Amino acid sequence: MHIYFRGDDLQKLRLLSGLVLLTFSGTHFLNHALGLVSLEVMHQAQAWRTAITRSVPGSLVLLAALLTHAGLALYKTSLRTTWRMPPWEFVQIASGLLIPFLLLPHIVNTRVAHMVFGVEDSYLYELKRLWPASAWQQSTLLLLVWSHGCIGLHHWLRLDERYRRLRPLLGGIVIALPVLALAGFVIGGQTTAEIMSDAEALAALKARSHWPNEVAGAALEQWRTLARLAFAGLVLAVLVTPVWRWWRSDRHSGTPRITYVGGPSIAIEPGQTLLEASRAAGVSHASVCGGRARCSTCRVRIVHGGESLPLPQGAEAVTLRAIGAPSDVRLACQVRPTADLTIALVSAPRTPGPVKITFEEVSEAVAAHARARAAGRLVEKASTEAGVLMAWFHEQLGGQMPTLPTDGTTLGSLRGGRIDYIGEQAVAAAVFTMAHDDVSLFIIPRLILQSDMIRATHHGYRVLGWTDERSYYLAVTPSLLADVESLSGLSLPVVRATTGQAREGVMQETERMADEG
């Protein structure tokens, strides 16, 4: 299963409803941007949009998407047992909770007013009501909605190589659309204010739009207040639920303990996932997708106590099957221990490895090799066939197609490979046996990391890095031979430029030496 479609049914519903709402918001903001042209063009575009969004099917889809997305977000928030999380995840949650306080009154003023009192809520009507008194509220709402949606979209797509290639273009669109929408809103608001300064024009607008009278205005005001209070009550209930759950639980009897290989040992609260426990205890634990069981970066190896865990189900089972994980590997974001466990982290981003060196990419590669070697997990996919291994890498990395170096680069006998991490970036790591030692060859897309050739010797670890047209390669071996180039095969890394130049012509004087030995 492609990485885009992993996750349980509730997560897929939340994703689908979010995409519907983001599409609606994006077209609405494009409509705003047309204010830079004229009010007439804004109204024409609005007529096309509302022909879809205010039809019976369109209305039902939007209502279902809004209720589903908000309901599932509140439900997931109520299950949290810790608020330690990456900054992006906190921003997304906070913006998601703030949006309804600004959005619900807007819905009452437009859709509800139209349905109940027959108000024709054209752009001219809305701009007159909003500009300038409520302009800052609507501008804040626009930015919150767009930021919330784009954060979610980015962390859904970020594991696909095709998305990474398009990020500069998409980033420009992400910035340009709200800027143009706000500019169109400002120009449209100012133009409307000028037009409505004429009493006859204002009277004509009120007659044409069925402007709410005093009774209708009071009713709409009451409904706006009730909508905000109702949502505030829901948020309060969601935030209190974990506290109530903690109070009801017996925190001092039978509390399971989680022991990490290499330390520390921590108590885990009832209902917590392993990932939440790691975050609460300040243990560095990778999770690219934010605990949605899609990326597999939070996976751990159960060393002791695995018999107390239920078998993987749902999204966890799908993802583990997709990466070909052995039976003792589980997703930390899905496992909720009820008994003592000893676990080994497969990936611990930004955790110091066995060495500390100048170049970050080399340090990460050495640390990753040492962790995998110490855990006995150098190879996750055993294969001596390069084509089979490359196809497996392609499947695990969500469309990324790494290739082994060619043109004379021989690293010994191919054993297989694994998915490892340079920082928080999942990369392919092919494993070879050469001169009775293991070699991890990290294959890193040049879009992620660009570097010159590197030779390094660090506390017995030998590292050699080079590039070709598509990838940057880092070979790591624990060999204690005196010179890295004395290793058969590592002496012939070939880097080809578009003109077909060989290594000497491409590298020239760009070799970096970093020897702490």
Short mmCIF file of N, CA, C and O in Angstrom, two decimals, residues 34-153:
data_model
loop_
_atom_site.label_atom_id
_atom_site.label_comp_id
_atom_site.label_asym_id
_atom_site.label_seq_id
_atom_site.Cartn_x
_atom_site.Cartn_y
_atom_site.Cartn_z
N LEU A 34 -9.52 37.99 -6.53
CA LEU A 34 -10.07 38.69 -7.71
C LEU A 34 -10.50 40.11 -7.38
O LEU A 34 -10.78 40.89 -8.28
N GLY A 35 -10.53 40.46 -6.09
CA GLY A 35 -10.79 41.85 -5.72
C GLY A 35 -9.72 42.78 -6.24
O GLY A 35 -9.94 44.00 -6.36
N LEU A 36 -8.54 42.23 -6.57
CA LEU A 36 -7.49 43.05 -7.18
C LEU A 36 -7.88 43.48 -8.60
O LEU A 36 -7.30 44.43 -9.14
N VAL A 37 -8.85 42.75 -9.18
CA VAL A 37 -9.31 43.10 -10.53
C VAL A 37 -10.50 44.06 -10.44
O VAL A 37 -10.43 45.20 -10.86
N SER A 38 -11.60 43.55 -9.86
CA SER A 38 -12.78 44.40 -9.67
C SER A 38 -13.81 43.65 -8.85
O SER A 38 -13.77 42.41 -8.74
N LEU A 39 -14.76 44.40 -8.29
CA LEU A 39 -15.86 43.78 -7.55
C LEU A 39 -16.73 42.95 -8.48
O LEU A 39 -17.28 41.91 -8.06
N GLU A 40 -16.88 43.39 -9.71
CA GLU A 40 -17.71 42.65 -10.65
C GLU A 40 -17.15 41.26 -10.91
O GLU A 40 -17.91 40.27 -10.94
N VAL A 41 -15.85 41.16 -11.08
CA VAL A 41 -15.22 39.86 -11.32
C VAL A 41 -15.34 38.97 -10.07
O VAL A 41 -15.58 37.77 -10.18
N MET A 42 -15.23 39.57 -8.88
CA MET A 42 -15.43 38.80 -7.66
C MET A 42 -16.83 38.19 -7.61
O MET A 42 -16.99 37.01 -7.26
N HIS A 43 -17.84 38.99 -7.98
CA HIS A 43 -19.22 38.50 -7.94
C HIS A 43 -19.46 37.42 -8.98
O HIS A 43 -20.19 36.45 -8.72
N GLN A 44 -18.87 37.57 -10.16
CA GLN A 44 -19.05 36.55 -11.20
C GLN A 44 -18.45 35.22 -10.75
O GLN A 44 -19.07 34.15 -10.91
N ALA A 45 -17.26 35.26 -10.19
CA ALA A 45 -16.61 34.03 -9.72
C ALA A 45 -17.38 33.42 -8.56
O ALA A 45 -17.51 32.20 -8.45
N GLN A 46 -17.92 34.27 -7.70
CA GLN A 46 -18.71 33.75 -6.57
C GLN A 46 -19.96 33.02 -7.06
O GLN A 46 -20.35 31.99 -6.49
N ALA A 47 -20.57 33.52 -8.12
CA ALA A 47 -21.77 32.86 -8.66
C ALA A 47 -21.43 31.45 -9.14
O ALA A 47 -22.21 30.51 -8.93
N TRP A 48 -20.27 31.28 -9.78
CA TRP A 48 -19.86 29.94 -10.24
C TRP A 48 -19.59 29.02 -9.04
O TRP A 48 -19.96 27.86 -9.06
N ARG A 49 -18.95 29.55 -8.01
CA ARG A 49 -18.62 28.74 -6.84
C ARG A 49 -19.88 28.30 -6.10
O ARG A 49 -20.05 27.13 -5.77
N THR A 50 -20.76 29.26 -5.85
CA THR A 50 -21.94 28.93 -5.05
C THR A 50 -22.91 28.03 -5.80
O THR A 50 -23.72 27.33 -5.17
N ALA A 51 -22.83 28.01 -7.13
CA ALA A 51 -23.66 27.08 -7.89
C ALA A 51 -23.32 25.64 -7.50
O ALA A 51 -24.18 24.75 -7.55
N ILE A 52 -22.09 25.40 -7.07
CA ILE A 52 -21.66 24.06 -6.63
C ILE A 52 -21.80 23.93 -5.12
O ILE A 52 -22.43 22.99 -4.62
N THR A 53 -21.23 24.89 -4.39
CA THR A 53 -21.16 24.74 -2.93
C THR A 53 -22.52 24.89 -2.25
O THR A 53 -22.71 24.37 -1.15
N ARG A 54 -23.47 25.57 -2.90
CA ARG A 54 -24.79 25.74 -2.28
C ARG A 54 -25.86 24.87 -2.93
O ARG A 54 -27.04 25.02 -2.62
N SER A 55 -25.42 24.00 -3.82
CA SER A 55 -26.36 22.98 -4.30
C SER A 55 -26.58 21.98 -3.18
O SER A 55 -25.83 21.94 -2.20
N VAL A 56 -27.60 21.15 -3.31
CA VAL A 56 -27.88 20.16 -2.25
C VAL A 56 -26.71 19.20 -2.08
O VAL A 56 -26.24 18.98 -0.94
N PRO A 57 -26.15 18.59 -3.15
CA PRO A 57 -25.00 17.70 -2.95
C PRO A 57 -23.79 18.44 -2.37
O PRO A 57 -23.12 17.93 -1.46
N GLY A 58 -23.52 19.64 -2.89
CA GLY A 58 -22.37 20.40 -2.40
C GLY A 58 -22.52 20.77 -0.93
O GLY A 58 -21.56 20.68 -0.15
N SER A 59 -23.74 21.16 -0.54
CA SER A 59 -23.98 21.53 0.86
C SER A 59 -23.80 20.33 1.78
O SER A 59 -23.21 20.43 2.86
N LEU A 60 -24.30 19.17 1.35
CA LEU A 60 -24.18 17.96 2.19
C LEU A 60 -22.73 17.54 2.33
O LEU A 60 -22.30 17.14 3.42
N VAL A 61 -21.97 17.61 1.25
CA VAL A 61 -20.55 17.23 1.30
C VAL A 61 -19.78 18.16 2.24
O VAL A 61 -18.98 17.72 3.08
N LEU A 62 -20.02 19.47 2.11
CA LEU A 62 -19.31 20.44 2.96
C LEU A 62 -19.69 20.26 4.43
O LEU A 62 -18.82 20.31 5.31
N LEU A 63 -20.97 20.07 4.71
CA LEU A 63 -21.40 19.90 6.09
C LEU A 63 -20.80 18.63 6.69
O LEU A 63 -20.31 18.63 7.82
N ALA A 64 -20.84 17.54 5.91
CA ALA A 64 -20.27 16.28 6.40
C ALA A 64 -18.77 16.42 6.64
O ALA A 64 -18.23 15.92 7.64
N ALA A 65 -18.07 17.12 5.73
CA ALA A 65 -16.63 17.29 5.88
C ALA A 65 -16.31 18.12 7.12
O ALA A 65 -15.38 17.80 7.88
N LEU A 66 -17.08 19.19 7.35
CA LEU A 66 -16.84 20.05 8.50
C LEU A 66 -17.06 19.31 9.82
O LEU A 66 -16.22 19.34 10.73
N LEU A 67 -18.19 18.61 9.92
CA LEU A 67 -18.50 17.89 11.15
C LEU A 67 -17.54 16.74 11.38
O LEU A 67 -17.10 16.49 12.51
N THR A 68 -17.19 16.03 10.31
CA THR A 68 -16.26 14.89 10.44
C THR A 68 -14.89 15.35 10.87
O THR A 68 -14.28 14.79 11.80
N HIS A 69 -14.36 16.37 10.21
CA HIS A 69 -13.00 16.82 10.49
C HIS A 69 -12.90 17.39 11.91
O HIS A 69 -11.98 17.04 12.66
N ALA A 70 -13.86 18.22 12.28
CA ALA A 70 -13.82 18.82 13.61
C ALA A 70 -14.06 17.76 14.68
O ALA A 70 -13.36 17.74 15.72
N GLY A 71 -15.01 16.86 14.45
CA GLY A 71 -15.31 15.83 15.44
C GLY A 71 -14.14 14.90 15.67
O GLY A 71 -13.79 14.58 16.83
N LEU A 72 -13.49 14.44 14.60
CA LEU A 72 -12.36 13.52 14.74
C LEU A 72 -11.16 14.22 15.37
O LEU A 72 -10.39 13.61 16.13
N ALA A 73 -10.97 15.50 15.05
CA ALA A 73 -9.85 16.25 15.66
C ALA A 73 -10.06 16.37 17.16
O ALA A 73 -9.11 16.20 17.95
N LEU A 74 -11.29 16.68 17.58
CA LEU A 74 -11.57 16.78 19.02
C LEU A 74 -11.42 15.42 19.70
O LEU A 74 -10.89 15.33 20.81
N TYR A 75 -11.87 14.37 19.03
CA TYR A 75 -11.76 13.03 19.60
C TYR A 75 -10.29 12.65 19.79
O TYR A 75 -9.90 12.15 20.86
N LYS A 76 -9.46 12.89 18.78
CA LYS A 76 -8.05 12.55 18.91
C LYS A 76 -7.38 13.37 20.00
O LYS A 76 -6.55 12.86 20.76
N THR A 77 -7.74 14.65 20.10
CA THR A 77 -7.16 15.49 21.13
C THR A 77 -7.54 14.99 22.52
O THR A 77 -6.73 15.04 23.46
N SER A 78 -8.75 14.48 22.67
CA SER A 78 -9.19 13.98 23.97
C SER A 78 -8.41 12.75 24.41
O SER A 78 -8.37 12.43 25.60
N LEU A 79 -7.78 12.05 23.47
CA LEU A 79 -7.01 10.84 23.80
C LEU A 79 -5.57 11.13 24.19
O LEU A 79 -4.86 10.23 24.62
N ARG A 80 -5.15 12.38 24.06
CA ARG A 80 -3.76 12.72 24.35
C ARG A 80 -3.46 12.54 25.84
O ARG A 80 -4.27 12.88 26.69
N THR A 81 -2.26 12.04 26.09
CA THR A 81 -1.81 11.92 27.48
C THR A 81 -0.59 12.78 27.75
O THR A 81 -0.11 12.82 28.88
N THR A 82 -0.08 13.45 26.74
CA THR A 82 1.03 14.38 26.92
C THR A 82 0.93 15.47 25.87
O THR A 82 0.43 15.23 24.76
N TRP A 83 1.41 16.65 26.23
CA TRP A 83 1.44 17.77 25.28
C TRP A 83 2.86 18.06 24.82
O TRP A 83 3.11 19.10 24.21
N ARG A 84 3.76 17.14 25.09
CA ARG A 84 5.09 17.24 24.48
C ARG A 84 5.00 16.69 23.07
O ARG A 84 4.63 15.53 22.87
N MET A 85 5.33 17.49 22.12
CA MET A 85 5.19 17.11 20.71
C MET A 85 6.03 18.05 19.87
O MET A 85 6.47 19.11 20.36
N PRO A 86 6.27 17.72 18.61
CA PRO A 86 6.99 18.66 17.73
C PRO A 86 6.22 19.97 17.59
O PRO A 86 4.99 19.98 17.65
N PRO A 87 6.91 21.08 17.38
CA PRO A 87 6.23 22.39 17.26
C PRO A 87 5.15 22.41 16.19
O PRO A 87 4.09 23.01 16.39
N TRP A 88 5.41 21.77 15.03
CA TRP A 88 4.41 21.81 13.96
C TRP A 88 3.10 21.18 14.40
O TRP A 88 2.02 21.66 14.02
N GLU A 89 3.18 20.10 15.18
CA GLU A 89 1.98 19.42 15.62
C GLU A 89 1.20 20.29 16.60
O GLU A 89 -0.04 20.35 16.55
N PHE A 90 1.90 20.99 17.48
CA PHE A 90 1.23 21.88 18.44
C PHE A 90 0.55 23.03 17.70
O PHE A 90 -0.59 23.40 18.01
N VAL A 91 1.24 23.60 16.71
CA VAL A 91 0.66 24.72 15.94
C VAL A 91 -0.60 24.26 15.22
O VAL A 91 -1.61 24.97 15.17
N GLN A 92 -0.56 23.05 14.66
CA GLN A 92 -1.73 22.56 13.94
C GLN A 92 -2.91 22.35 14.88
O GLN A 92 -4.05 22.70 14.56
N ILE A 93 -2.65 21.78 16.06
CA ILE A 93 -3.73 21.57 17.02
C ILE A 93 -4.28 22.91 17.51
O ILE A 93 -5.51 23.11 17.56
N ALA A 94 -3.39 23.83 17.88
CA ALA A 94 -3.83 25.13 18.40
C ALA A 94 -4.63 25.90 17.35
O ALA A 94 -5.69 26.48 17.66
N SER A 95 -4.15 25.91 16.11
CA SER A 95 -4.89 26.62 15.06
C SER A 95 -6.24 25.95 14.81
O SER A 95 -7.25 26.63 14.58
N GLY A 96 -6.27 24.61 14.88
CA GLY A 96 -7.53 23.91 14.68
C GLY A 96 -8.56 24.23 15.74
O GLY A 96 -9.77 24.28 15.46
N LEU A 97 -8.11 24.47 16.97
CA LEU A 97 -9.04 24.82 18.05
C LEU A 97 -9.48 26.28 17.97
O LEU A 97 -10.58 26.63 18.41
N LEU A 98 -8.64 27.13 17.41
CA LEU A 98 -8.98 28.56 17.31
C LEU A 98 -9.91 28.86 16.13
O LEU A 98 -10.74 29.78 16.20
N ILE A 99 -9.75 28.12 15.05
CA ILE A 99 -10.50 28.43 13.82
C ILE A 99 -12.01 28.51 14.05
O ILE A 99 -12.66 29.48 13.60
N PRO A 100 -12.65 27.55 14.74
CA PRO A 100 -14.11 27.62 14.87
C PRO A 100 -14.62 28.87 15.58
O PRO A 100 -15.75 29.32 15.30
N PHE A 101 -13.83 29.44 16.48
CA PHE A 101 -14.30 30.65 17.18
C PHE A 101 -14.46 31.83 16.22
O PHE A 101 -15.25 32.74 16.48
N LEU A 102 -13.71 31.81 15.13
CA LEU A 102 -13.84 32.85 14.11
C LEU A 102 -14.71 32.40 12.95
O LEU A 102 -15.37 33.23 12.31
N LEU A 103 -14.73 31.10 12.68
CA LEU A 103 -15.45 30.59 11.52
C LEU A 103 -16.96 30.48 11.76
O LEU A 103 -17.76 30.81 10.88
N LEU A 104 -17.35 30.02 12.95
CA LEU A 104 -18.78 29.81 13.21
C LEU A 104 -19.60 31.09 13.07
O LEU A 104 -20.69 31.07 12.45
N PRO A 105 -19.15 32.24 13.62
CA PRO A 105 -19.92 33.48 13.38
C PRO A 105 -20.01 33.83 11.90
O PRO A 105 -21.04 34.35 11.44
N HIS A 106 -18.95 33.55 11.14
CA HIS A 106 -18.97 33.83 9.71
C HIS A 106 -20.01 32.96 9.00
O HIS A 106 -20.74 33.43 8.12
N ILE A 107 -20.10 31.70 9.41
CA ILE A 107 -21.10 30.81 8.82
C ILE A 107 -22.51 31.29 9.16
O ILE A 107 -23.42 31.26 8.31
N VAL A 108 -22.72 31.74 10.41
CA VAL A 108 -24.03 32.25 10.80
C VAL A 108 -24.40 33.47 9.96
O VAL A 108 -25.55 33.61 9.49
N ASN A 109 -23.43 34.37 9.74
CA ASN A 109 -23.70 35.61 8.99
C ASN A 109 -23.96 35.37 7.52
O ASN A 109 -24.56 36.22 6.85
N THR A 110 -23.49 34.25 6.98
CA THR A 110 -23.63 33.99 5.54
C THR A 110 -24.64 32.89 5.27
O THR A 110 -25.78 33.14 4.91
N ARG A 111 -24.22 31.63 5.48
CA ARG A 111 -25.09 30.50 5.12
C ARG A 111 -26.38 30.47 5.94
O ARG A 111 -27.47 30.30 5.38
N VAL A 112 -26.29 30.66 7.25
CA VAL A 112 -27.50 30.60 8.09
C VAL A 112 -28.43 31.77 7.78
O VAL A 112 -29.66 31.61 7.66
N ALA A 113 -27.86 32.97 7.63
CA ALA A 113 -28.68 34.14 7.30
C ALA A 113 -29.37 33.95 5.96
O ALA A 113 -30.54 34.35 5.77
N HIS A 114 -28.67 33.31 5.02
CA HIS A 114 -29.25 33.06 3.70
C HIS A 114 -30.40 32.06 3.79
O HIS A 114 -31.48 32.27 3.19
N MET A 115 -30.19 30.99 4.56
CA MET A 115 -31.20 29.93 4.64
C MET A 115 -32.43 30.35 5.45
O MET A 115 -33.56 30.02 5.10
N VAL A 116 -32.20 31.08 6.55
CA VAL A 116 -33.30 31.40 7.47
C VAL A 116 -34.02 32.69 7.08
O VAL A 116 -35.26 32.75 7.09
N PHE A 117 -33.25 33.72 6.73
CA PHE A 117 -33.87 35.03 6.48
C PHE A 117 -33.83 35.46 5.02
O PHE A 117 -34.21 36.58 4.69
N GLY A 118 -33.35 34.58 4.12
CA GLY A 118 -33.32 34.90 2.71
C GLY A 118 -32.33 35.97 2.33
O GLY A 118 -32.50 36.65 1.31
N VAL A 119 -31.30 36.17 3.13
CA VAL A 119 -30.29 37.19 2.85
C VAL A 119 -29.46 36.77 1.64
O VAL A 119 -29.00 35.62 1.56
N GLU A 120 -29.28 37.67 0.68
CA GLU A 120 -28.40 37.43 -0.46
C GLU A 120 -27.00 37.91 -0.07
O GLU A 120 -26.67 39.09 -0.22
N ASP A 121 -26.21 36.99 0.45
CA ASP A 121 -24.90 37.36 1.02
C ASP A 121 -23.83 37.45 -0.06
O ASP A 121 -22.90 36.65 -0.12
N SER A 122 -23.98 38.43 -0.93
CA SER A 122 -22.99 38.67 -1.99
C SER A 122 -21.73 39.25 -1.38
O SER A 122 -21.67 39.57 -0.19
N TYR A 123 -20.69 39.36 -2.21
CA TYR A 123 -19.45 39.96 -1.73
C TYR A 123 -19.68 41.40 -1.27
O TYR A 123 -19.11 41.85 -0.28
N LEU A 124 -20.52 42.13 -2.00
CA LEU A 124 -20.78 43.52 -1.62
C LEU A 124 -21.43 43.57 -0.24
O LEU A 124 -21.06 44.40 0.60
N TYR A 125 -22.38 42.66 0.02
CA TYR A 125 -23.05 42.59 1.32
C TYR A 125 -22.04 42.28 2.42
O TYR A 125 -21.99 42.95 3.47
N GLU A 126 -21.23 41.26 2.21
CA GLU A 126 -20.28 40.84 3.24
C GLU A 126 -19.19 41.88 3.47
O GLU A 126 -18.77 42.15 4.60
N LEU A 127 -18.68 42.48 2.38
CA LEU A 127 -17.63 43.49 2.53
C LEU A 127 -18.15 44.71 3.28
O LEU A 127 -17.42 45.31 4.08
N LYS A 128 -19.41 45.06 3.05
CA LYS A 128 -19.98 46.20 3.77
C LYS A 128 -20.06 45.88 5.27
O LYS A 128 -19.78 46.73 6.12
N ARG A 129 -20.44 44.63 5.61
CA ARG A 129 -20.57 44.26 7.02
C ARG A 129 -19.20 44.12 7.70
O ARG A 129 -19.07 44.42 8.90
N LEU A 130 -18.22 43.67 6.96
CA LEU A 130 -16.92 43.35 7.57
C LEU A 130 -15.94 44.52 7.56
O LEU A 130 -15.09 44.63 8.46
N TRP A 131 -16.00 45.38 6.55
CA TRP A 131 -14.98 46.40 6.38
C TRP A 131 -15.44 47.74 6.94
O TRP A 131 -16.50 48.20 6.58
N PRO A 132 -14.62 48.35 7.81
CA PRO A 132 -13.31 47.88 8.31
C PRO A 132 -13.39 47.25 9.71
O PRO A 132 -12.40 46.76 10.21
N ALA A 133 -14.59 47.24 10.33
CA ALA A 133 -14.69 46.88 11.75
C ALA A 133 -14.17 45.48 12.04
O ALA A 133 -13.50 45.24 13.06
N SER A 134 -14.49 44.51 11.18
CA SER A 134 -14.12 43.11 11.44
C SER A 134 -13.04 42.61 10.49
O SER A 134 -12.85 41.39 10.35
N ALA A 135 -12.34 43.53 9.85
CA ALA A 135 -11.35 43.11 8.84
C ALA A 135 -10.23 42.28 9.47
O ALA A 135 -9.78 41.28 8.89
N TRP A 136 -9.79 42.66 10.67
CA TRP A 136 -8.67 41.92 11.27
C TRP A 136 -9.10 40.51 11.65
O TRP A 136 -8.31 39.56 11.55
N GLN A 137 -10.37 40.33 12.09
CA GLN A 137 -10.85 38.99 12.43
C GLN A 137 -10.87 38.08 11.21
O GLN A 137 -10.45 36.93 11.27
N GLN A 138 -11.38 38.60 10.09
CA GLN A 138 -11.46 37.79 8.88
C GLN A 138 -10.07 37.50 8.32
O GLN A 138 -9.82 36.40 7.81
N SER A 139 -9.17 38.46 8.43
CA SER A 139 -7.79 38.23 7.96
C SER A 139 -7.11 37.16 8.80
O SER A 139 -6.41 36.28 8.28
N THR A 140 -7.33 37.21 10.12
CA THR A 140 -6.77 36.19 11.01
C THR A 140 -7.36 34.82 10.69
O THR A 140 -6.63 33.81 10.66
N LEU A 141 -8.66 34.77 10.44
CA LEU A 141 -9.31 33.51 10.09
C LEU A 141 -8.71 32.93 8.82
O LEU A 141 -8.42 31.72 8.74
N LEU A 142 -8.52 33.76 7.82
CA LEU A 142 -7.95 33.30 6.55
C LEU A 142 -6.57 32.67 6.79
O LEU A 142 -6.28 31.57 6.29
N LEU A 143 -5.71 33.36 7.53
CA LEU A 143 -4.35 32.87 7.76
C LEU A 143 -4.36 31.59 8.60
O LEU A 143 -3.55 30.67 8.34
N LEU A 144 -5.24 31.50 9.59
CA LEU A 144 -5.32 30.30 10.42
C LEU A 144 -5.76 29.10 9.60
O LEU A 144 -5.18 28.01 9.70
N VAL A 145 -6.82 29.29 8.80
CA VAL A 145 -7.34 28.18 7.99
C VAL A 145 -6.28 27.69 7.01
O VAL A 145 -6.04 26.49 6.87
N TRP A 146 -5.64 28.63 6.33
CA TRP A 146 -4.64 28.25 5.32
C TRP A 146 -3.42 27.60 5.96
O TRP A 146 -2.92 26.58 5.45
N SER A 147 -2.95 28.14 7.06
CA SER A 147 -1.79 27.55 7.74
C SER A 147 -2.10 26.15 8.26
O SER A 147 -1.30 25.22 8.09
N HIS A 148 -3.25 26.00 8.87
CA HIS A 148 -3.66 24.70 9.41
C HIS A 148 -3.72 23.65 8.30
O HIS A 148 -3.19 22.54 8.45
N GLY A 149 -4.35 24.00 7.20
CA GLY A 149 -4.48 23.06 6.10
C GLY A 149 -3.15 22.72 5.46
O GLY A 149 -2.89 21.55 5.15
N CYS A 150 -2.29 23.71 5.28
CA CYS A 150 -1.01 23.48 4.61
C CYS A 150 -0.06 22.66 5.49
O CYS A 150 0.73 21.86 4.98
N ILE A 151 -0.11 22.86 6.79
CA ILE A 151 0.72 22.04 7.69
C ILE A 151 0.31 20.57 7.57
O ILE A 151 1.15 19.68 7.44
N GLY A 152 -1.00 20.31 7.61
CA GLY A 152 -1.47 18.94 7.48
C GLY A 152 -1.12 18.35 6.14
O GLY A 152 -0.69 17.18 6.04
N LEU A 153 -1.27 19.13 5.07
CA LEU A 153 -0.96 18.65 3.73
C LEU A 153 0.53 18.33 3.59
O LEU A 153 0.91 17.30 3.02
#
